[in-house]
Amino acid sequence: MATNPPNGSNQHVVNIANGNGSKQDKESEAGKTEPTSQLPMLAQFGIGVLGIFFFYLIYGYVQELFFRAPERKPYGWYLTLVQFACYSSFASIEMKWKGCQPRRIPMKTYILLAFLTVGTMGMSNSSVGYLNYPTQVIFKCCKLIPVMIGGILIQGKRYGPIDLSAALCMSVGLIFFILADSTVSPNFNHTGIIMISTALCADAAIGNVQEKAMKAYEASNNEVVLYSYGIGFFYILFYLFVNGNLFSSFWFFYEHPTEAYGYAIMYGVSGFFGVSFVLTMIRTFGALMTVTVTTCRKAVTIVLSFLFFAKPFTMQYVWSGLVVLLGIFLNVYSKNRVKINGIVSEGIRQIIIFIQKRGFKSQHQTMEV
């Protein structure tokens, strides 16, 4: 996740916090770039899927595990500080390895991006201390809603009926998922809802600000990650110092190095490399296939959360989650209508040909008898 999840191409800025892409996402959806690897396509796809699942499942597991202990719940912001240090360090190493290039996006834009990134990552991490992890994941699946609102307000975009239907499905599914959580979960807390909602709003702004910047400047993913998370690191450091939690957090982590720093570093490293796999898959197989894989990964994350960590369950979680998945499908379909229609048409044609061959074969055998 050196350059956050899901959506990007070679020179495409990706919002690590939520995975929103900019204009080149649309180019990836229309057509993917030719892979440069000598591995067979099937092998590349398998490695990409395994990498995404492996690193993101570790990412989600460690995040929930960190906040399972009540004594660690107040330290979400310090966890985010360590995460920002990991992201910016790996981005810096990768930039030097690939060859440093001059900064392209103005510093004032990065100052704003860093502030928004701090908001979305910090609030998202801290919300896990107040919410069931599956609820947090479902919220993050519904980022289309604030992204659409941000697109309308910031860029003056207009959305069609399919996008609006997708947002409606996500909203309805999310509402009923929250109602189920508030009914059966003993840990339900409105503070967590406010935190994750704030994170999604910051997420929406990040995606739209990045897209506007990328229309004018063609910066690399690593540049955006380095400056957004590097500057954000000092924002969080200043915030922790001002509110008096910096030294208490430091000493807590120092006294519990394995459970605190160990989990935090695993969290940051798995997040960084998870995004790297996502970006590679987008460049090789396009955004449609990548979104399909990442959506399946989120579904698996929710299932594993219920299996690994004991928590109340109700069937309302299932059907409300399926409504959210329908919204995700509609959103993907609206961006890949021609491609999906072509795949469906080809599939139907192959089925018809198969049925006709079977019918002809049966008829021929009957005539022989």
Short mmCIF file of C-alpha atoms in Angstrom, two decimals:
data_model
loop_
_atom_site.label_atom_id
_atom_site.label_comp_id
_atom_site.label_asym_id
_atom_site.label_seq_id
_atom_site.Cartn_x
_atom_site.Cartn_y
_atom_site.Cartn_z
CA MET A 1 0.00 0.00 0.00
CA ALA A 2 2.69 2.27 -0.68
CA THR A 3 0.24 4.38 -2.45
CA ASN A 4 -3.15 3.43 -1.22
CA PRO A 5 -5.85 1.23 -2.20
CA PRO A 6 -7.69 0.65 -4.91
CA ASN A 7 -7.51 2.49 -8.09
CA GLY A 8 -4.64 3.72 -10.15
CA SER A 9 -2.24 3.36 -12.99
CA ASN A 10 1.44 4.12 -13.50
CA GLN A 11 1.20 7.82 -12.89
CA HIS A 12 -2.09 7.71 -11.09
CA VAL A 13 -2.50 9.17 -7.64
CA VAL A 14 -4.35 6.85 -5.33
CA ASN A 15 -5.95 7.72 -2.04
CA ILE A 16 -4.33 5.22 0.33
CA ALA A 17 -6.98 5.81 2.90
CA ASN A 18 -9.90 4.78 0.75
CA GLY A 19 -8.56 3.69 -2.59
CA ASN A 20 -10.19 6.38 -4.74
CA GLY A 21 -8.54 6.97 -8.07
CA SER A 22 -8.31 9.92 -10.39
CA LYS A 23 -8.81 10.36 -14.10
CA GLN A 24 -6.50 7.54 -15.11
CA ASP A 25 -8.75 5.14 -13.26
CA LYS A 26 -11.23 5.70 -16.05
CA GLU A 27 -8.53 4.97 -18.58
CA SER A 28 -7.80 1.70 -16.76
CA GLU A 29 -11.46 0.81 -16.93
CA ALA A 30 -11.58 1.42 -20.65
CA GLY A 31 -8.41 -0.54 -21.29
CA LYS A 32 -5.51 -1.94 -19.34
CA THR A 33 -1.83 -1.58 -20.07
CA GLU A 34 0.19 -4.48 -21.38
CA PRO A 35 2.07 -6.25 -18.59
CA THR A 36 5.85 -6.19 -18.79
CA SER A 37 6.36 -9.34 -16.70
CA GLN A 38 7.37 -12.56 -18.44
CA LEU A 39 5.06 -14.61 -16.20
CA PRO A 40 1.90 -16.04 -17.77
CA MET A 41 -1.18 -13.87 -17.30
CA LEU A 42 -2.87 -16.47 -15.11
CA ALA A 43 0.18 -16.62 -12.84
CA GLN A 44 0.29 -12.82 -12.58
CA PHE A 45 -3.40 -12.72 -11.72
CA GLY A 46 -2.99 -15.44 -9.09
CA ILE A 47 -0.03 -13.68 -7.47
CA GLY A 48 -1.93 -10.37 -7.48
CA VAL A 49 -5.01 -11.88 -5.85
CA LEU A 50 -2.93 -13.72 -3.24
CA GLY A 51 -0.96 -10.56 -2.47
CA ILE A 52 -4.09 -8.45 -2.04
CA PHE A 53 -5.80 -11.02 0.17
CA PHE A 54 -2.66 -11.80 2.18
CA PHE A 55 -1.65 -8.24 3.04
CA TYR A 56 -5.14 -6.81 3.45
CA LEU A 57 -6.35 -9.67 5.62
CA ILE A 58 -3.30 -9.13 7.86
CA TYR A 59 -4.07 -5.40 7.80
CA GLY A 60 -7.67 -5.93 8.92
CA TYR A 61 -6.81 -8.65 11.45
CA VAL A 62 -4.08 -6.58 13.13
CA GLN A 63 -6.29 -3.49 13.21
CA GLU A 64 -9.11 -5.32 14.98
CA LEU A 65 -6.69 -7.22 17.22
CA PHE A 66 -5.04 -3.97 18.34
CA PHE A 67 -8.33 -2.51 19.56
CA ARG A 68 -9.64 -5.71 21.15
CA ALA A 69 -7.69 -4.87 24.31
CA PRO A 70 -9.50 -2.05 26.19
CA GLU A 71 -6.21 -0.55 27.37
CA ARG A 72 -5.14 0.06 23.74
CA LYS A 73 -8.33 1.79 22.60
CA PRO A 74 -7.18 5.34 23.57
CA TYR A 75 -4.08 5.05 21.37
CA GLY A 76 -5.63 5.05 17.90
CA TRP A 77 -3.93 8.30 16.96
CA TYR A 78 -0.49 7.05 17.99
CA LEU A 79 -1.12 3.91 15.91
CA THR A 80 -1.85 6.23 12.99
CA LEU A 81 1.40 8.10 13.70
CA VAL A 82 3.40 4.87 13.36
CA GLN A 83 1.42 3.96 10.23
CA PHE A 84 2.23 7.33 8.62
CA ALA A 85 5.90 6.83 9.47
CA CYS A 86 5.87 3.42 7.74
CA TYR A 87 4.07 4.70 4.62
CA SER A 88 6.28 7.76 4.14
CA SER A 89 9.48 5.78 4.82
CA PHE A 90 8.64 3.07 2.29
CA ALA A 91 7.56 5.68 -0.27
CA SER A 92 10.87 7.52 0.20
CA ILE A 93 12.85 4.29 -0.25
CA GLU A 94 10.87 3.38 -3.34
CA MET A 95 11.35 6.85 -4.86
CA LYS A 96 15.12 6.65 -4.35
CA TRP A 97 15.17 3.14 -5.78
CA LYS A 98 13.27 4.23 -8.90
CA GLY A 99 15.14 7.52 -9.18
CA CYS A 100 14.11 10.77 -7.53
CA GLN A 101 12.13 13.27 -9.56
CA PRO A 102 11.35 16.91 -8.73
CA ARG A 103 8.13 17.53 -6.82
CA ARG A 104 5.35 18.43 -9.24
CA ILE A 105 2.32 19.22 -7.10
CA PRO A 106 2.53 22.52 -5.17
CA MET A 107 3.30 22.29 -1.46
CA LYS A 108 0.08 24.09 -0.52
CA THR A 109 -1.89 21.26 -2.17
CA TYR A 110 0.07 18.69 -0.18
CA ILE A 111 -0.57 20.62 3.02
CA LEU A 112 -4.31 20.28 2.36
CA LEU A 113 -4.02 16.64 1.25
CA ALA A 114 -1.99 15.79 4.34
CA PHE A 115 -4.62 17.38 6.60
CA LEU A 116 -7.42 15.40 4.92
CA THR A 117 -5.36 12.20 4.99
CA VAL A 118 -4.78 12.63 8.72
CA GLY A 119 -8.52 13.10 9.19
CA THR A 120 -9.57 10.03 7.26
CA MET A 121 -6.85 7.66 8.54
CA GLY A 122 -6.88 8.86 12.13
CA MET A 123 -10.66 8.85 12.46
CA SER A 124 -10.95 5.51 10.67
CA ASN A 125 -8.39 3.85 12.94
CA SER A 126 -9.82 5.35 16.11
CA SER A 127 -13.38 4.37 15.19
CA VAL A 128 -12.48 0.68 15.51
CA GLY A 129 -12.22 1.27 19.25
CA TYR A 130 -15.92 2.17 19.32
CA LEU A 131 -17.47 0.01 16.57
CA ASN A 132 -17.66 -3.60 15.51
CA TYR A 133 -14.99 -4.08 12.83
CA PRO A 134 -17.54 -5.36 10.24
CA THR A 135 -19.53 -2.13 10.71
CA GLN A 136 -16.41 -0.09 10.00
CA VAL A 137 -15.72 -2.13 6.84
CA ILE A 138 -19.30 -1.66 5.63
CA PHE A 139 -18.97 2.09 6.17
CA LYS A 140 -15.77 2.13 4.09
CA CYS A 141 -17.56 0.20 1.33
CA CYS A 142 -20.03 3.09 1.14
CA LYS A 143 -17.47 5.77 0.36
CA LEU A 144 -19.27 6.39 -2.96
CA ILE A 145 -21.84 8.46 -1.07
CA PRO A 146 -19.50 11.21 0.23
CA VAL A 147 -17.41 10.94 -2.96
CA MET A 148 -20.49 11.77 -5.04
CA ILE A 149 -21.39 14.65 -2.74
CA GLY A 150 -17.81 15.92 -2.90
CA GLY A 151 -17.77 15.57 -6.68
CA ILE A 152 -20.92 17.67 -6.96
CA LEU A 153 -19.71 20.37 -4.54
CA ILE A 154 -16.00 20.49 -5.48
CA GLN A 155 -15.99 19.68 -9.20
CA GLY A 156 -19.59 20.35 -10.24
CA LYS A 157 -20.06 16.78 -11.48
CA ARG A 158 -23.39 15.29 -12.53
CA TYR A 159 -24.30 11.67 -11.92
CA GLY A 160 -26.66 9.40 -13.82
CA PRO A 161 -29.52 7.27 -12.50
CA ILE A 162 -27.32 4.17 -12.04
CA ASP A 163 -24.88 6.04 -9.80
CA LEU A 164 -27.76 7.51 -7.83
CA SER A 165 -29.31 4.04 -7.48
CA ALA A 166 -25.95 2.74 -6.25
CA ALA A 167 -25.76 5.48 -3.63
CA LEU A 168 -29.36 4.74 -2.56
CA CYS A 169 -28.64 1.00 -2.15
CA MET A 170 -25.52 1.76 -0.13
CA SER A 171 -27.40 4.22 2.07
CA VAL A 172 -30.28 1.82 2.76
CA GLY A 173 -27.96 -1.14 3.39
CA LEU A 174 -25.74 0.94 5.65
CA ILE A 175 -28.69 2.23 7.69
CA PHE A 176 -30.02 -1.26 8.35
CA PHE A 177 -26.54 -2.59 9.11
CA ILE A 178 -26.11 0.15 11.72
CA LEU A 179 -29.56 -0.57 13.17
CA ALA A 180 -28.63 -4.25 13.47
CA ASP A 181 -25.35 -3.33 15.13
CA SER A 182 -27.04 -0.98 17.61
CA THR A 183 -29.51 -3.76 18.51
CA VAL A 184 -27.17 -6.71 19.09
CA SER A 185 -23.76 -5.21 19.78
CA PRO A 186 -22.91 -4.39 23.40
CA ASN A 187 -20.03 -2.19 22.19
CA PHE A 188 -22.11 0.03 19.89
CA ASN A 189 -21.17 3.65 20.39
CA HIS A 190 -22.38 6.72 18.52
CA THR A 191 -18.89 8.20 18.84
CA GLY A 192 -17.62 5.53 16.45
CA ILE A 193 -20.35 6.40 13.92
CA ILE A 194 -19.35 10.07 14.04
CA MET A 195 -15.66 9.18 13.65
CA ILE A 196 -16.07 6.87 10.66
CA SER A 197 -18.52 9.30 9.01
CA THR A 198 -15.97 12.10 9.41
CA ALA A 199 -13.32 9.79 7.94
CA LEU A 200 -15.48 9.12 4.88
CA CYS A 201 -16.15 12.84 4.35
CA ALA A 202 -12.41 13.52 4.46
CA ASP A 203 -11.98 10.56 2.11
CA ALA A 204 -14.35 12.09 -0.41
CA ALA A 205 -12.49 15.39 -0.31
CA ILE A 206 -9.13 13.63 -0.76
CA GLY A 207 -10.28 11.82 -3.89
CA ASN A 208 -11.66 14.98 -5.47
CA VAL A 209 -8.69 17.19 -4.51
CA GLN A 210 -6.29 14.57 -5.87
CA GLU A 211 -8.23 14.34 -9.12
CA LYS A 212 -8.16 18.10 -9.60
CA ALA A 213 -4.43 18.19 -8.87
CA MET A 214 -3.72 15.34 -11.29
CA LYS A 215 -5.45 17.14 -14.12
CA ALA A 216 -2.86 19.87 -13.81
CA TYR A 217 0.21 17.98 -12.52
CA GLU A 218 1.28 14.45 -13.41
CA ALA A 219 2.89 13.34 -10.17
CA SER A 220 3.76 9.74 -9.32
CA ASN A 221 2.02 7.72 -6.65
CA ASN A 222 5.13 7.66 -4.50
CA GLU A 223 5.47 11.43 -4.55
CA VAL A 224 1.90 11.88 -3.32
CA VAL A 225 2.32 9.22 -0.63
CA LEU A 226 5.64 10.65 0.55
CA TYR A 227 4.44 14.22 0.92
CA SER A 228 0.88 13.49 2.07
CA TYR A 229 1.95 11.03 4.76
CA GLY A 230 5.25 12.74 5.59
CA ILE A 231 3.54 16.07 6.30
CA GLY A 232 0.65 14.24 7.94
CA PHE A 233 3.10 12.59 10.34
CA PHE A 234 4.05 16.02 11.73
CA TYR A 235 0.38 17.05 11.92
CA ILE A 236 -0.35 14.04 14.14
CA LEU A 237 2.81 14.59 16.18
CA PHE A 238 1.75 18.19 16.85
CA TYR A 239 -1.82 17.13 17.68
CA LEU A 240 -0.66 14.50 20.19
CA PHE A 241 1.74 17.00 21.78
CA VAL A 242 -0.93 19.68 22.13
CA ASN A 243 -3.56 17.36 23.66
CA GLY A 244 -0.99 15.91 26.05
CA ASN A 245 -1.15 12.31 24.78
CA LEU A 246 2.20 12.15 23.01
CA PHE A 247 4.37 11.10 25.94
CA SER A 248 1.76 8.86 27.55
CA SER A 249 1.27 7.09 24.20
CA PHE A 250 5.02 6.79 23.71
CA TRP A 251 5.54 5.23 27.12
CA PHE A 252 2.60 2.85 26.70
CA PHE A 253 4.03 1.63 23.40
CA TYR A 254 7.52 1.49 24.92
CA GLU A 255 6.30 -0.66 27.82
CA HIS A 256 4.39 -3.00 25.49
CA PRO A 257 6.70 -3.21 22.44
CA THR A 258 5.37 -6.50 21.05
CA GLU A 259 1.65 -5.78 21.36
CA ALA A 260 1.93 -2.07 20.54
CA TYR A 261 4.84 -1.30 18.22
CA GLY A 262 4.79 -4.85 16.85
CA TYR A 263 1.14 -4.63 15.81
CA ALA A 264 1.53 -1.03 14.59
CA ILE A 265 4.49 -1.84 12.32
CA MET A 266 2.74 -4.96 10.97
CA TYR A 267 -0.29 -2.76 10.31
CA GLY A 268 1.71 -0.14 8.42
CA VAL A 269 3.81 -2.60 6.42
CA SER A 270 0.87 -4.80 5.39
CA GLY A 271 -1.12 -1.71 4.38
CA PHE A 272 1.69 -0.33 2.23
CA PHE A 273 2.34 -3.57 0.35
CA GLY A 274 -1.38 -4.29 0.00
CA VAL A 275 -1.81 -1.10 -1.99
CA SER A 276 1.25 -1.91 -4.07
CA PHE A 277 -0.40 -5.17 -5.15
CA VAL A 278 -3.64 -3.33 -5.89
CA LEU A 279 -1.88 -0.80 -8.12
CA THR A 280 0.02 -3.54 -9.95
CA MET A 281 -3.20 -5.43 -10.63
CA ILE A 282 -4.89 -2.28 -11.93
CA ARG A 283 -2.03 -1.62 -14.33
CA THR A 284 -2.09 -5.22 -15.55
CA PHE A 285 -5.75 -6.26 -15.50
CA GLY A 286 -7.69 -2.98 -15.27
CA ALA A 287 -9.86 -1.38 -12.61
CA LEU A 288 -12.91 -3.62 -13.16
CA MET A 289 -11.10 -6.84 -12.25
CA THR A 290 -9.30 -5.14 -9.36
CA VAL A 291 -12.49 -3.73 -7.84
CA THR A 292 -14.03 -7.20 -8.08
CA VAL A 293 -11.08 -8.72 -6.19
CA THR A 294 -10.98 -6.00 -3.51
CA THR A 295 -14.75 -6.24 -2.97
CA CYS A 296 -14.45 -10.00 -2.46
CA ARG A 297 -11.58 -9.33 -0.07
CA LYS A 298 -13.77 -7.02 2.02
CA ALA A 299 -16.50 -9.65 2.16
CA VAL A 300 -13.97 -12.25 3.32
CA THR A 301 -12.64 -9.78 5.90
CA ILE A 302 -16.11 -9.38 7.40
CA VAL A 303 -16.68 -13.16 7.52
CA LEU A 304 -13.29 -13.79 9.14
CA SER A 305 -13.93 -11.05 11.66
CA PHE A 306 -17.00 -12.93 12.90
CA LEU A 307 -15.03 -16.22 12.92
CA PHE A 308 -11.85 -15.01 14.65
CA PHE A 309 -13.36 -12.52 17.10
CA ALA A 310 -16.47 -13.50 19.05
CA LYS A 311 -19.29 -11.00 18.53
CA PRO A 312 -23.11 -11.03 18.33
CA PHE A 313 -24.66 -11.96 14.98
CA THR A 314 -28.01 -11.41 13.30
CA MET A 315 -29.28 -12.23 9.79
CA GLN A 316 -29.94 -8.50 9.32
CA TYR A 317 -26.16 -8.16 8.91
CA VAL A 318 -26.36 -10.52 5.92
CA TRP A 319 -29.17 -8.99 3.90
CA SER A 320 -28.19 -5.39 4.65
CA GLY A 321 -24.61 -6.24 3.59
CA LEU A 322 -25.97 -7.75 0.36
CA VAL A 323 -27.84 -4.49 -0.35
CA VAL A 324 -24.54 -2.63 0.05
CA LEU A 325 -22.88 -5.12 -2.34
CA LEU A 326 -25.65 -4.44 -4.86
CA GLY A 327 -24.81 -0.75 -4.61
CA ILE A 328 -21.13 -1.52 -5.20
CA PHE A 329 -22.05 -3.60 -8.27
CA LEU A 330 -24.19 -0.79 -9.69
CA ASN A 331 -21.35 1.67 -9.14
CA VAL A 332 -18.87 -0.63 -10.93
CA TYR A 333 -21.37 -1.27 -13.72
CA SER A 334 -21.94 2.45 -14.31
CA LYS A 335 -18.20 2.92 -14.91
CA ASN A 336 -17.73 -0.23 -17.02
CA ARG A 337 -21.05 -0.53 -18.83
CA VAL A 338 -19.65 -1.37 -22.28
CA LYS A 339 -17.12 -3.87 -20.95
CA ILE A 340 -19.60 -5.66 -18.67
CA ASN A 341 -22.28 -5.76 -21.36
CA GLY A 342 -19.74 -7.29 -23.73
CA ILE A 343 -18.75 -9.95 -21.18
CA VAL A 344 -22.41 -10.80 -20.46
CA SER A 345 -23.28 -10.93 -24.18
CA GLU A 346 -20.34 -13.21 -24.91
CA GLY A 347 -21.29 -15.44 -21.98
CA ILE A 348 -24.89 -15.73 -23.19
CA ARG A 349 -23.67 -16.46 -26.73
CA GLN A 350 -21.41 -19.25 -25.48
CA ILE A 351 -24.28 -20.75 -23.44
CA ILE A 352 -26.59 -20.67 -26.48
CA ILE A 353 -23.92 -22.32 -28.65
CA PHE A 354 -23.38 -25.00 -25.97
CA ILE A 355 -27.14 -25.69 -25.73
CA GLN A 356 -27.49 -25.84 -29.50
CA LYS A 357 -24.60 -28.31 -29.75
CA ARG A 358 -26.07 -30.50 -27.01
CA GLY A 359 -29.48 -30.37 -28.71
CA PHE A 360 -28.01 -31.23 -32.09
CA LYS A 361 -26.05 -34.11 -30.57
CA SER A 362 -29.14 -35.51 -28.81
CA GLN A 363 -31.20 -35.17 -31.97
CA HIS A 364 -28.53 -36.94 -33.98
CA GLN A 365 -28.37 -39.82 -31.48
CA THR A 366 -32.18 -40.15 -31.55
CA MET A 367 -32.18 -40.35 -35.35
CA GLU A 368 -29.50 -43.08 -35.24
CA VAL A 369 -31.65 -45.13 -32.85
#
